Short mmCIF file of C-alpha atoms in Angstrom, two decimals:
data_model
loop_
_atom_site.label_atom_id
_atom_site.label_comp_id
_atom_site.label_asym_id
_atom_site.label_seq_id
_atom_site.Cartn_x
_atom_site.Cartn_y
_atom_site.Cartn_z
CA UNK A 13 9.03 25.76 9.95
CA UNK A 14 6.21 27.61 8.87
CA UNK A 15 3.85 29.11 5.61
CA UNK A 16 3.98 32.74 7.84
CA UNK A 17 5.75 34.15 5.79
CA UNK A 18 5.63 32.77 2.25
CA UNK A 19 8.41 35.55 0.19
CA UNK A 20 10.86 35.63 2.72
CA UNK A 21 11.50 31.59 3.06
CA UNK A 22 13.70 29.95 4.75
CA UNK A 23 16.88 28.62 4.10
CA UNK A 24 17.37 25.00 4.55
CA UNK A 25 20.80 23.81 5.54
CA UNK A 26 21.79 20.59 7.58
CA UNK A 27 24.95 18.00 7.26
CA UNK A 28 23.96 16.17 4.45
CA UNK A 29 21.16 16.70 1.34
CA UNK A 30 20.47 13.58 -0.70
CA UNK A 31 18.29 15.87 -3.71
CA UNK A 32 17.41 12.64 -5.22
CA UNK A 33 18.72 14.13 -8.72
CA UNK A 34 22.30 13.12 -8.12
CA UNK A 35 23.71 15.86 -6.31
CA UNK A 36 23.88 17.24 -2.71
CA UNK A 37 23.06 20.58 -1.97
CA UNK A 38 24.30 22.52 0.52
CA UNK A 39 20.70 24.77 1.38
CA UNK A 40 17.17 24.09 0.05
CA UNK A 41 15.32 28.16 -0.03
CA UNK A 42 11.41 26.87 0.74
CA UNK A 43 8.79 29.77 0.34
CA UNK A 44 5.19 28.97 0.50
CA UNK A 45 4.78 25.07 0.10
CA UNK A 46 7.81 24.65 -2.63
CA UNK A 47 11.97 24.60 -3.00
CA UNK A 48 12.48 27.83 -4.66
CA UNK A 49 16.22 27.07 -5.62
CA UNK A 50 19.02 25.26 -4.64
CA UNK A 51 23.23 25.58 -3.83
CA UNK A 52 25.18 26.94 -1.68
CA UNK A 53 24.45 28.96 1.73
CA UNK A 54 25.86 31.95 0.95
CA UNK A 55 24.76 32.01 -2.70
CA UNK A 56 21.28 31.83 -1.14
CA UNK A 57 21.61 33.75 1.59
CA UNK A 58 22.55 36.55 -1.18
CA UNK A 59 19.46 35.82 -3.50
CA UNK A 60 17.00 35.70 -0.44
CA UNK A 61 17.80 38.19 2.06
CA UNK A 62 14.99 38.07 3.84
CA UNK A 63 15.07 34.76 4.22
CA UNK A 64 15.02 32.83 7.60
CA UNK A 65 18.34 30.40 7.67
CA UNK A 66 17.22 27.07 9.45
CA UNK A 67 20.61 24.85 9.31
CA UNK A 68 19.05 21.27 11.28
CA UNK A 69 22.51 19.32 11.97
CA UNK A 70 24.44 16.48 11.47
CA UNK A 71 21.12 14.83 9.87
CA UNK A 72 20.47 13.76 6.49
CA UNK A 73 18.09 15.13 4.30
CA UNK A 74 15.81 13.28 1.64
CA UNK A 75 12.76 13.81 0.14
CA UNK A 76 10.11 12.48 1.64
CA UNK A 77 9.05 8.85 1.05
CA UNK A 78 5.99 7.05 -1.22
CA UNK A 79 4.67 4.37 -0.14
CA UNK A 80 2.90 4.05 -4.29
CA UNK A 81 0.12 1.73 -3.01
CA UNK A 82 -1.16 1.09 1.06
CA UNK A 83 -4.65 0.97 1.94
CA UNK A 84 -4.41 3.65 4.69
CA UNK A 85 -8.40 4.48 5.03
CA UNK A 86 -8.53 0.57 6.23
CA UNK A 87 -5.54 0.67 8.38
CA UNK A 88 -7.23 3.88 9.62
CA UNK A 89 -10.23 2.07 10.78
CA UNK A 90 -8.40 -0.37 11.77
CA UNK A 91 -7.65 1.09 14.88
CA UNK A 92 -11.41 1.17 15.82
CA UNK A 93 -10.92 -2.52 16.12
CA UNK A 94 -9.67 -5.42 17.81
CA UNK A 95 -5.91 -5.59 17.43
CA UNK A 96 -4.88 -9.87 17.10
CA UNK A 97 -1.52 -9.00 15.03
CA UNK A 98 0.89 -11.55 15.62
CA UNK A 99 2.92 -8.82 17.93
CA UNK A 100 -0.39 -8.77 20.01
CA UNK A 101 -2.18 -12.32 19.89
CA UNK A 102 0.90 -15.27 19.18
CA UNK A 103 -0.82 -17.96 19.29
CA UNK A 104 -4.46 -19.16 18.94
CA UNK A 105 -5.51 -19.52 23.09
CA UNK A 106 -4.22 -16.17 23.52
CA UNK A 107 -6.55 -14.62 19.90
CA UNK A 108 -9.83 -16.40 21.65
CA UNK A 109 -9.35 -15.45 25.42
CA UNK A 110 -9.10 -11.45 23.53
CA UNK A 111 -12.48 -12.02 21.32
CA UNK A 112 -12.82 -14.10 24.42
CA UNK A 113 -12.90 -10.50 26.69
CA UNK A 114 -14.29 -7.62 23.53
CA UNK A 115 -16.94 -9.58 23.98
CA UNK A 116 -17.18 -10.00 27.56
CA UNK A 117 -17.33 -5.31 26.86
CA UNK A 118 -19.92 -5.84 24.14
CA UNK A 119 -23.16 -5.30 23.89
CA UNK A 120 -25.03 -8.74 22.66
CA UNK A 121 -25.95 -8.44 18.98
CA UNK A 122 -23.25 -5.76 18.07
CA UNK A 123 -20.02 -7.02 16.10
CA UNK A 124 -17.01 -7.27 16.55
CA UNK A 125 -14.86 -7.31 13.99
CA UNK A 126 -10.99 -8.17 14.31
CA UNK A 127 -7.58 -7.78 12.11
CA UNK A 128 -4.36 -7.94 11.33
CA UNK A 129 -4.22 -12.21 11.77
CA UNK A 130 -1.50 -13.94 10.80
CA UNK A 131 -2.81 -17.61 10.15
CA UNK A 132 0.89 -18.60 9.55
CA UNK A 133 2.27 -17.14 13.20
CA UNK A 134 -0.67 -17.31 14.29
CA UNK A 135 -2.27 -20.24 14.53
CA UNK A 136 0.11 -22.51 12.86
CA UNK A 137 -1.29 -22.26 9.37
CA UNK A 138 -4.71 -23.17 10.31
CA UNK A 139 -7.40 -20.58 10.63
CA UNK A 140 -10.09 -19.90 12.92
CA UNK A 141 -13.54 -21.64 12.55
CA UNK A 142 -16.84 -20.81 12.94
CA UNK A 143 -17.29 -23.24 15.75
CA UNK A 144 -13.90 -21.02 17.79
CA UNK A 145 -14.78 -17.91 17.56
CA UNK A 146 -19.16 -18.83 18.62
CA UNK A 147 -17.53 -20.51 21.84
CA UNK A 148 -15.38 -16.60 22.19
CA UNK A 149 -18.09 -14.92 20.70
CA UNK A 150 -21.45 -16.64 21.68
CA UNK A 151 -23.54 -13.56 22.06
CA UNK A 152 -22.75 -11.35 19.13
CA UNK A 153 -21.73 -11.21 15.13
CA UNK A 154 -18.13 -11.80 14.35
CA UNK A 155 -15.44 -11.45 11.57
CA UNK A 156 -11.85 -11.77 12.08
CA UNK A 157 -10.39 -11.23 8.66
CA UNK A 158 -6.56 -12.11 8.29
CA UNK A 159 -3.54 -9.81 7.13
CA UNK A 160 -3.43 -10.13 3.50
CA UNK A 161 -7.01 -8.52 2.85
CA UNK A 162 -7.62 -11.81 0.86
CA UNK A 163 -9.86 -13.20 3.56
CA UNK A 164 -11.34 -14.27 6.95
CA UNK A 165 -13.49 -15.73 9.51
CA UNK A 166 -17.41 -14.94 10.46
CA UNK A 167 -19.00 -16.73 12.77
CA UNK A 168 -21.95 -18.82 12.70
CA UNK A 169 -23.78 -15.40 13.70
CA UNK A 170 -21.85 -13.07 11.27
CA UNK A 171 -23.08 -16.36 8.41
CA UNK A 172 -27.11 -15.11 9.10
CA UNK A 173 -26.46 -11.85 8.55
CA UNK A 174 -24.07 -12.49 4.89
CA UNK A 175 -26.58 -15.02 3.87
CA UNK A 176 -23.82 -17.22 3.64
CA UNK A 177 -25.49 -21.14 4.09
CA UNK A 178 -24.08 -22.71 1.26
CA UNK A 179 -21.41 -23.73 -0.60
CA UNK A 180 -22.89 -21.67 -3.81
CA UNK A 181 -24.35 -19.05 -1.70
CA UNK A 182 -20.07 -17.55 -2.33
CA UNK A 183 -20.29 -14.37 -5.05
CA UNK A 184 -18.25 -14.50 -8.02
CA UNK A 185 -14.27 -14.22 -7.96
CA UNK A 186 -14.97 -15.40 -4.05
CA UNK A 187 -14.89 -18.59 -2.12
CA UNK A 188 -16.63 -19.75 0.75
CA UNK A 189 -14.63 -22.20 2.69
CA UNK A 190 -16.19 -25.78 4.09
CA UNK A 191 -15.44 -28.89 5.48
CA UNK A 192 -15.80 -32.74 3.26
CA UNK A 193 -19.68 -32.59 3.86
CA UNK A 194 -20.30 -28.79 2.60
CA UNK A 195 -20.99 -26.78 5.93
CA UNK A 196 -19.48 -24.07 5.89
CA UNK A 197 -16.22 -23.11 8.01
CA UNK A 198 -16.68 -19.44 9.04
CA UNK A 199 -13.47 -18.96 5.66
CA UNK A 200 -13.64 -16.32 3.42
CA UNK A 201 -12.04 -15.43 0.43
CA UNK A 202 -11.18 -12.73 -1.59
CA UNK A 203 -15.33 -11.30 -2.77
CA UNK A 204 -17.26 -13.33 -0.35
CA UNK A 205 -15.21 -11.01 2.26
CA UNK A 206 -15.47 -7.86 0.12
CA UNK A 207 -19.28 -8.13 -0.13
CA UNK A 208 -19.16 -8.64 3.94
CA UNK A 209 -16.88 -5.63 5.20
CA UNK A 210 -15.30 -3.60 2.29
CA UNK A 211 -16.85 -1.12 0.39
CA UNK A 212 -14.85 -0.33 -1.77
CA UNK A 213 -15.04 -3.30 -3.83
CA UNK A 214 -18.24 -4.52 -4.00
CA UNK A 215 -21.05 -2.99 -5.50
CA UNK A 216 -23.66 -4.81 -2.24
CA UNK A 217 -24.63 -3.26 0.89
CA UNK A 218 -22.23 -4.26 2.94
CA UNK A 219 -22.87 -6.34 6.25
CA UNK A 220 -20.40 -5.26 8.92
CA UNK A 221 -21.55 -1.44 10.17
CA UNK A 222 -19.45 1.33 9.16
CA UNK A 223 -18.16 4.23 12.17
CA UNK A 224 -19.12 7.59 11.24
CA UNK A 225 -16.92 9.72 9.40
CA UNK A 226 -16.23 11.75 12.14
CA UNK A 227 -14.22 9.06 13.63
CA UNK A 228 -13.45 7.52 10.54
CA UNK A 229 -11.86 11.04 9.55
CA UNK A 230 -10.43 11.53 13.32
CA UNK A 231 -8.93 7.87 13.12
CA UNK A 232 -7.18 9.18 9.65
CA UNK A 233 -5.76 11.93 10.97
CA UNK A 234 -4.28 9.51 14.42
CA UNK A 235 -3.14 6.96 11.48
CA UNK A 236 -1.70 9.64 9.81
CA UNK A 237 0.81 10.42 12.01
CA UNK A 238 2.25 7.23 12.48
CA UNK A 239 2.94 7.03 8.24
CA UNK A 240 4.98 10.90 9.36
CA UNK A 241 6.75 9.60 11.77
CA UNK A 242 7.89 6.79 9.45
CA UNK A 243 9.16 9.79 7.32
CA UNK A 244 6.24 9.00 4.67
CA UNK A 245 3.91 12.17 2.77
CA UNK A 246 2.53 11.06 0.05
CA UNK A 247 0.36 7.54 -0.01
CA UNK A 248 -1.46 5.70 -2.61
CA UNK A 249 -4.97 4.20 -1.15
CA UNK A 250 -5.38 1.09 -2.95
CA UNK A 251 -8.92 0.69 -2.12
CA UNK A 252 -11.03 4.09 -2.28
CA UNK A 253 -15.02 3.23 -2.80
CA UNK A 254 -17.58 6.26 -2.15
CA UNK A 255 -17.37 6.18 1.14
CA UNK A 256 -13.45 6.23 2.10
CA UNK A 257 -13.12 9.06 -0.44
CA UNK A 258 -16.43 11.18 1.71
CA UNK A 259 -13.22 10.57 4.70
CA UNK A 260 -10.56 11.93 2.70
CA UNK A 261 -12.60 14.54 0.34
CA UNK A 262 -13.84 15.91 3.70
CA UNK A 263 -10.42 15.57 5.10
CA UNK A 264 -9.45 18.01 2.34
CA UNK A 265 -11.66 20.48 1.98
CA UNK A 266 -11.66 21.51 5.69
CA UNK A 267 -8.07 22.09 4.81
CA UNK A 268 -6.46 18.76 7.46
CA UNK A 269 -6.22 16.29 5.57
CA UNK A 270 -2.33 15.17 6.80
CA UNK A 271 -0.90 13.08 3.89
CA UNK A 272 -0.78 13.53 0.42
CA UNK A 273 -3.66 10.89 -1.17
CA UNK A 274 -3.11 9.23 -5.08
CA UNK A 275 -6.80 7.26 -4.54
CA UNK A 276 -7.14 4.11 -5.95
CA UNK A 277 -11.03 3.56 -7.51
CA UNK A 278 -12.09 -0.07 -7.08
CA UNK A 279 -13.81 -0.39 -10.20
CA UNK A 280 -17.09 -0.96 -8.93
CA UNK A 281 -17.87 2.18 -8.14
CA UNK A 282 -15.75 4.18 -11.43
CA UNK A 283 -18.65 5.03 -12.87
CA UNK A 284 -19.92 6.88 -9.35
CA UNK A 285 -16.61 9.12 -9.87
CA UNK A 286 -17.56 9.99 -13.24
CA UNK A 287 -20.41 10.98 -12.51
CA UNK A 288 -18.22 13.95 -9.46
CA UNK A 289 -16.48 15.21 -12.40
CA UNK A 290 -13.53 16.32 -10.59
CA UNK A 291 -11.87 18.39 -11.79
CA UNK A 292 -8.74 18.11 -12.54
CA UNK A 293 -5.96 18.27 -9.64
CA UNK A 294 -3.18 20.87 -9.26
CA UNK A 295 0.16 19.53 -7.74
CA UNK A 296 -0.78 21.41 -4.23
CA UNK A 297 -3.84 18.76 -3.89
CA UNK A 298 -3.69 16.54 -0.68
CA UNK A 299 -5.60 14.45 -2.31
CA UNK A 300 -6.47 13.07 -6.46
CA UNK A 301 -8.08 9.92 -8.32
CA UNK A 302 -4.66 8.88 -9.36
CA UNK A 303 -6.44 5.26 -11.27
CA UNK A 304 -8.80 2.13 -10.87
CA UNK A 305 -8.20 -0.99 -9.33
CA UNK A 306 -9.00 -4.19 -10.73
CA UNK A 307 -8.23 -7.64 -9.12
CA UNK A 308 -6.78 -9.74 -12.07
CA UNK A 309 -6.04 -13.09 -8.83
CA UNK A 310 -5.82 -13.48 -4.93
CA UNK A 311 -2.45 -12.73 -3.03
CA UNK A 312 1.08 -14.15 -3.09
CA UNK A 313 1.09 -15.64 0.33
CA UNK A 314 -0.38 -19.26 0.94
CA UNK A 315 0.76 -20.37 -2.77
CA UNK A 316 -2.82 -19.20 -4.22
CA UNK A 317 -1.35 -16.65 -6.53
CA UNK A 318 -2.31 -17.71 -10.35
CA UNK A 319 0.56 -19.32 -11.71
CA UNK A 320 1.45 -20.80 -15.27
CA UNK A 321 2.84 -23.78 -13.82
CA UNK A 322 0.87 -24.97 -10.19
CA UNK A 323 2.80 -24.55 -6.60
CA UNK A 324 2.46 -27.99 -5.49
CA UNK A 325 2.34 -26.97 -1.63
CA UNK A 326 -0.15 -24.34 -2.09
CA UNK A 327 -2.77 -23.77 0.15
CA UNK A 328 -5.24 -23.51 -2.33
CA UNK A 329 -5.34 -23.60 -6.35
CA UNK A 330 -4.28 -20.42 -7.43
CA UNK A 331 -7.36 -19.47 -9.78
CA UNK A 332 -8.29 -16.28 -10.63
CA UNK A 333 -10.09 -13.25 -9.80
CA UNK A 334 -12.18 -12.85 -13.16
CA UNK A 335 -11.99 -15.02 -16.59
CA UNK A 336 -9.63 -13.51 -19.50
CA UNK A 337 -12.36 -11.75 -21.33
CA UNK A 338 -13.61 -10.45 -18.57
CA UNK A 339 -10.24 -8.81 -17.48
CA UNK A 340 -9.67 -7.59 -21.30
CA UNK A 341 -13.24 -6.06 -21.15
CA UNK A 342 -11.80 -3.97 -17.17
CA UNK A 343 -8.99 -2.85 -19.47
CA UNK A 344 -10.79 -1.58 -22.34
CA UNK A 345 -13.75 -0.22 -20.07
CA UNK A 346 -10.93 1.90 -18.72
CA UNK A 347 -8.04 2.43 -21.55
CA UNK A 348 -10.51 3.39 -24.09
CA UNK A 349 -12.42 6.21 -21.90
CA UNK A 350 -9.03 8.01 -20.55
CA UNK A 351 -8.17 6.33 -17.17
CA UNK A 352 -5.55 4.67 -16.41
CA UNK A 353 -5.87 0.99 -14.50
CA UNK A 354 -4.36 -0.26 -12.00
CA UNK A 355 -4.34 -4.26 -11.85
CA UNK A 356 -3.80 -6.39 -8.32
CA UNK A 357 -1.62 -9.57 -10.25
CA UNK A 358 0.66 -11.81 -8.25
CA UNK A 359 1.34 -15.05 -10.16
CA UNK A 360 3.04 -14.81 -14.02
CA UNK A 361 -0.35 -16.22 -15.47
CA UNK A 362 -1.74 -13.62 -13.84
CA UNK A 363 0.70 -10.83 -15.36
CA UNK A 364 0.63 -12.42 -18.81
CA UNK A 365 -3.08 -12.23 -18.75
CA UNK A 366 -3.14 -9.28 -17.51
CA UNK A 367 -0.15 -7.08 -20.31
CA UNK A 368 -2.46 -9.20 -22.58
CA UNK A 369 -5.21 -7.47 -21.73
CA UNK A 370 -3.16 -4.17 -21.89
CA UNK A 371 -1.82 -4.41 -25.32
CA UNK A 372 -5.05 -5.22 -26.70
CA UNK A 373 -6.46 -2.19 -25.59
CA UNK A 374 -3.17 -0.21 -27.09
CA UNK A 375 -4.02 -1.74 -29.65
CA UNK A 376 -7.77 -0.71 -30.28
CA UNK A 377 -7.06 2.95 -29.17
CA UNK A 378 -3.62 4.34 -28.95
CA UNK A 379 -2.00 5.78 -26.05
CA UNK A 380 1.10 6.34 -25.56
CA UNK A 381 1.44 8.50 -22.86
CA UNK A 382 -0.72 6.76 -20.72
CA UNK A 383 0.83 4.68 -17.57
CA UNK A 384 -0.66 1.01 -17.02
CA UNK A 385 -0.04 0.18 -13.58
CA UNK A 386 0.05 -3.74 -12.23
CA UNK A 387 0.59 -4.02 -8.30
CA UNK A 388 2.11 -6.45 -6.91
CA UNK A 389 3.27 -8.31 -10.17
CA UNK A 390 4.98 -10.92 -7.80
CA UNK A 391 7.07 -13.73 -9.99
CA UNK A 392 7.96 -12.66 -13.00
CA UNK A 393 9.92 -13.95 -16.51
CA UNK A 394 12.13 -12.74 -18.78
CA UNK A 395 8.87 -13.09 -21.19
CA UNK A 396 6.69 -10.93 -18.97
CA UNK A 397 9.22 -8.29 -18.18
CA UNK A 398 10.14 -7.46 -22.41
CA UNK A 399 5.96 -7.15 -21.96
CA UNK A 400 6.59 -4.69 -19.88
CA UNK A 401 8.39 -2.82 -20.86
CA UNK A 402 7.43 -2.36 -24.21
CA UNK A 403 4.13 -1.28 -22.92
CA UNK A 404 5.22 0.68 -20.96
CA UNK A 405 3.56 -0.57 -17.66
CA UNK A 406 4.73 0.66 -13.95
CA UNK A 407 5.89 -2.35 -11.66
CA UNK A 408 4.12 -1.97 -8.05
CA UNK A 409 6.38 -4.73 -6.30
CA UNK A 410 5.48 -5.22 -2.69
CA UNK A 411 9.42 -4.67 -1.05
CA UNK A 412 8.98 -5.51 2.45
CA UNK A 413 8.26 -8.33 1.47
CA UNK A 414 11.47 -10.28 1.18
CA UNK A 415 11.81 -9.46 4.70
CA UNK A 416 8.58 -9.40 6.34
CA UNK A 417 7.08 -12.55 4.42
CA UNK A 418 9.88 -14.30 2.52
CA UNK A 419 10.11 -16.97 5.84
CA UNK A 420 6.94 -18.31 4.34
CA UNK A 421 6.62 -17.88 1.38
CA UNK A 422 9.61 -20.01 1.41
CA UNK A 423 7.39 -23.14 1.92
CA UNK A 424 4.71 -22.82 -1.30
CA UNK A 425 6.92 -21.26 -4.11
CA UNK A 426 10.02 -23.37 -5.37
CA UNK A 427 13.90 -21.58 -5.85
CA UNK A 428 13.43 -20.82 -9.18
CA UNK A 429 10.35 -18.82 -9.07
CA UNK A 430 11.80 -17.33 -5.23
CA UNK A 431 14.42 -16.31 -7.23
CA UNK A 432 12.10 -14.31 -9.61
CA UNK A 433 9.91 -12.60 -7.17
CA UNK A 434 9.58 -9.07 -5.96
CA UNK A 435 12.41 -8.31 -8.87
CA UNK A 436 13.61 -5.26 -9.02
CA UNK A 437 16.67 -5.29 -9.78
CA UNK A 438 15.18 -7.54 -13.52
CA UNK A 439 12.71 -5.11 -13.41
CA UNK A 440 15.13 -2.70 -12.90
CA UNK A 441 17.77 -3.54 -15.55
CA UNK A 442 15.25 -3.34 -17.77
CA UNK A 443 14.28 -0.08 -17.83
CA UNK A 444 10.55 -0.75 -16.41
CA UNK A 445 9.43 2.12 -14.18
CA UNK A 446 9.25 0.51 -10.45
CA UNK A 447 7.88 2.08 -8.05
CA UNK A 448 7.77 1.95 -3.69
CA UNK A 449 4.45 -0.27 -1.99
CA UNK A 450 4.44 -1.66 1.40
CA UNK A 451 0.49 -2.71 0.93
CA UNK A 452 0.04 -1.91 4.56
CA UNK A 453 -1.91 -4.10 6.77
CA UNK A 454 0.06 -6.89 4.60
CA UNK A 455 3.34 -5.56 5.17
CA UNK A 456 5.32 -3.45 7.30
CA UNK A 457 4.59 0.38 6.21
CA UNK A 458 8.32 1.87 7.34
CA UNK A 459 10.10 2.35 4.36
CA UNK A 460 13.84 2.32 5.49
CA UNK A 461 11.93 -1.39 6.66
CA UNK A 462 11.95 -1.99 3.10
CA UNK A 463 14.91 -0.42 2.17
CA UNK A 464 16.63 -3.01 4.61
CA UNK A 465 15.10 -6.45 2.67
CA UNK A 466 15.48 -4.40 -0.61
CA UNK A 467 19.63 -3.55 -0.37
CA UNK A 468 19.55 -7.60 1.80
CA UNK A 469 17.12 -9.84 0.45
CA UNK A 470 17.12 -11.64 3.63
CA UNK A 471 13.62 -13.09 5.46
CA UNK A 472 13.33 -13.21 9.58
CA UNK A 473 15.75 -15.66 9.24
CA UNK A 474 18.21 -13.75 8.26
CA UNK A 475 18.26 -16.22 4.67
CA UNK A 476 18.62 -15.30 1.80
CA UNK A 477 14.95 -14.45 -0.11
CA UNK A 478 15.59 -13.72 -4.28
CA UNK A 479 19.25 -12.82 -3.50
CA UNK A 480 19.62 -11.28 -7.16
CA UNK A 481 17.39 -9.24 -7.35
CA UNK A 482 18.98 -7.21 -4.43
CA UNK A 483 19.64 -3.38 -5.14
CA UNK A 484 21.50 -0.80 -4.02
CA UNK A 485 19.93 1.69 -0.75
CA UNK A 486 20.50 4.51 -4.09
CA UNK A 487 18.00 2.33 -6.02
CA UNK A 488 15.76 1.71 -3.28
CA UNK A 489 16.05 5.31 -2.25
CA UNK A 490 14.07 5.82 -5.46
CA UNK A 491 11.58 3.61 -6.26
CA UNK A 492 9.85 5.32 -2.81
CA UNK A 493 10.57 8.68 -3.92
CA UNK A 494 11.07 9.31 -8.04
CA UNK A 495 9.50 6.37 -8.56
CA UNK A 496 6.50 6.22 -6.99
CA UNK A 497 6.01 9.56 -8.20
CA UNK A 498 6.35 9.03 -11.77
CA UNK A 499 3.21 6.07 -11.17
CA UNK A 500 1.13 8.88 -10.29
CA UNK A 501 1.82 11.03 -12.92
CA UNK A 502 3.60 13.81 -10.11
CA UNK A 503 6.97 13.18 -10.83
CA UNK A 504 7.66 16.83 -12.28
CA UNK A 505 6.33 18.53 -8.37
CA UNK A 506 7.32 15.49 -5.84
CA UNK A 507 10.40 12.68 -5.76
CA UNK A 508 13.67 14.88 -5.47
CA UNK A 509 14.34 18.06 -3.58
CA UNK A 510 14.73 20.61 -5.65
CA UNK A 511 13.97 23.42 -7.76
CA UNK A 512 9.66 23.30 -8.28
CA UNK A 513 9.07 20.55 -6.03
CA UNK A 514 7.01 20.03 -2.85
CA UNK A 515 8.99 20.83 -0.30
CA UNK A 516 8.57 16.97 0.97
CA UNK A 517 11.61 16.05 3.05
CA UNK A 518 12.21 13.88 5.59
CA UNK A 519 15.25 14.41 8.75
CA UNK A 520 17.10 11.18 9.11
CA UNK A 521 19.76 10.63 12.08
CA UNK A 522 22.29 9.22 9.75
CA UNK A 523 22.78 9.06 6.26
CA UNK A 524 21.49 5.57 4.62
CA UNK A 525 24.04 5.36 1.64
CA UNK A 526 26.86 4.53 4.54
CA UNK A 527 25.22 2.40 7.32
CA UNK A 528 26.03 -0.90 7.59
CA UNK A 529 22.86 -2.75 5.34
CA UNK A 530 21.33 -4.62 8.00
CA UNK A 531 20.83 -1.77 9.69
CA UNK A 532 18.70 0.48 7.22
CA UNK A 533 15.02 -0.79 9.35
CA UNK A 534 16.79 0.75 12.42
CA UNK A 535 17.51 4.92 11.37
CA UNK A 536 15.50 7.26 13.19
CA UNK A 537 13.11 9.53 11.73
CA UNK A 538 15.16 13.18 13.26
CA UNK A 539 12.03 15.00 11.18
CA UNK A 540 8.95 15.02 7.33
CA UNK A 541 7.48 18.48 6.82
CA UNK A 542 5.26 18.32 4.00
CA UNK A 543 4.69 20.83 1.57
CA UNK A 544 7.43 23.02 4.10
CA UNK A 545 5.68 22.51 7.50
CA UNK A 546 7.09 20.23 10.01
CA UNK A 547 4.85 17.79 10.17
CA UNK A 548 6.72 15.41 12.69
CA UNK A 549 7.61 15.07 15.72
CA UNK A 550 5.15 18.36 15.95
CA UNK A 551 4.93 21.02 18.75
CA UNK A 552 2.57 18.86 20.03
CA UNK A 553 4.02 15.88 20.58
CA UNK A 554 7.46 17.11 20.70
CA UNK A 555 8.69 13.07 20.65
CA UNK A 556 6.67 11.93 18.12
CA UNK A 557 4.39 8.91 17.27
CA UNK A 558 6.36 5.68 17.13
CA UNK A 559 5.81 3.53 14.24
CA UNK A 560 3.66 0.19 15.03
CA UNK A 561 5.92 -3.17 16.01
CA UNK A 562 7.04 -4.93 13.17
#
């Protein structure tokens, strides 16, 4: 459907329309980018006599999926890099061979960047070393980045260019791996990695060269096609700095941004964004700044989240990314200047510290309507849930992690904590707002995969993972539609197929509420519409863009 006749409109009908508000209208009217009216076809034809009837057939329409926390600008750039994910390179030998082949095709001295490494699946839990990278790529600096985006490995040339020579060269909030003699192994954790290759989360000039803006924009459009094929119409980009903003803003200014993007700006760059004095967004804007991102701890993978009780099997002790005093200062700074803070916090100790910081900020300057967020909120307890409800903090937990990573997480966390991980049921029952999040590339981006994960709570092996946190299909759909819209303050115009909402919707081959829960991930996305315009499949690509291998 197009916007060529915005006043005439189009009456859209299908086998079933799941509006997201408890109703199932027979049809709805799209005019411009908006849904204008819902109801029986006959009534809509009478009210809109010039409208064209569009019957999409025996499909089920649902609101467009909204991934509230992912990393689309990072993932787009990774399309330009070497894919070392387990689907492509299942073991150490094939990973090193892929790097060696890339080295043979790369001029001496030019960087090689590999992405998507999952040490637990491809490397037996033991990361690559600088020595192994030196052997595979003797003439180039090399960085390989874990799928978590919290760790990576440099070879010797890369370490030298980064200025990492000794353990104490690690920046605050980061770590450098080393052997018993204190020699660097090449492993980088958190800020040590970000200072090298992720400009959104450092004030330093990164070492790894950036793609030019035109290449970054082309890659983003290409990556957006994959998201459209999964039914995604809106994303929260949780790693935005000045460079990635320029990529997005350039596409938006040209009318070519293919997704609605809610940007979470790295706290390190908040002042520079404030200086831009951006106008308040309107609902049809494809790009908006929706909050400020900060880190309280590290990854939940590997057992290294900052927890109240130690994790005996952890790969390393869970550590805060900043002290409680520093965290309170960051939260207070954003809160008191009218912003929304979105803090990455996985462990229950980290989450508790974030909530204490939010409570202190609210006591100093009450802002009862602000929707501060906790990203990932991986391990909770009753005290945390009660505080989140009282403070009106939005939870943005991983949707896909039980299915995608549950078998790995079970190696580190005991049964009690597993029942408190990604606690969608507990949070929803308590009245805490919950948004949908893939954190892609850390987890698969397909929302239907997330729905299956949330409903079945089974890991890759079919073993239950926190069964008591299972929710219904209707609840899971709401998490990825109205829940995510609420998290960004857009529930008035997103998340439902209803009058006054943007015409963002998805056609599924079957009704997700009636198929067996174990088949949800395999439901076919037949079409995706953004603002009333079909973006998948496109006329130029009627076959569509297949989702990446999981």
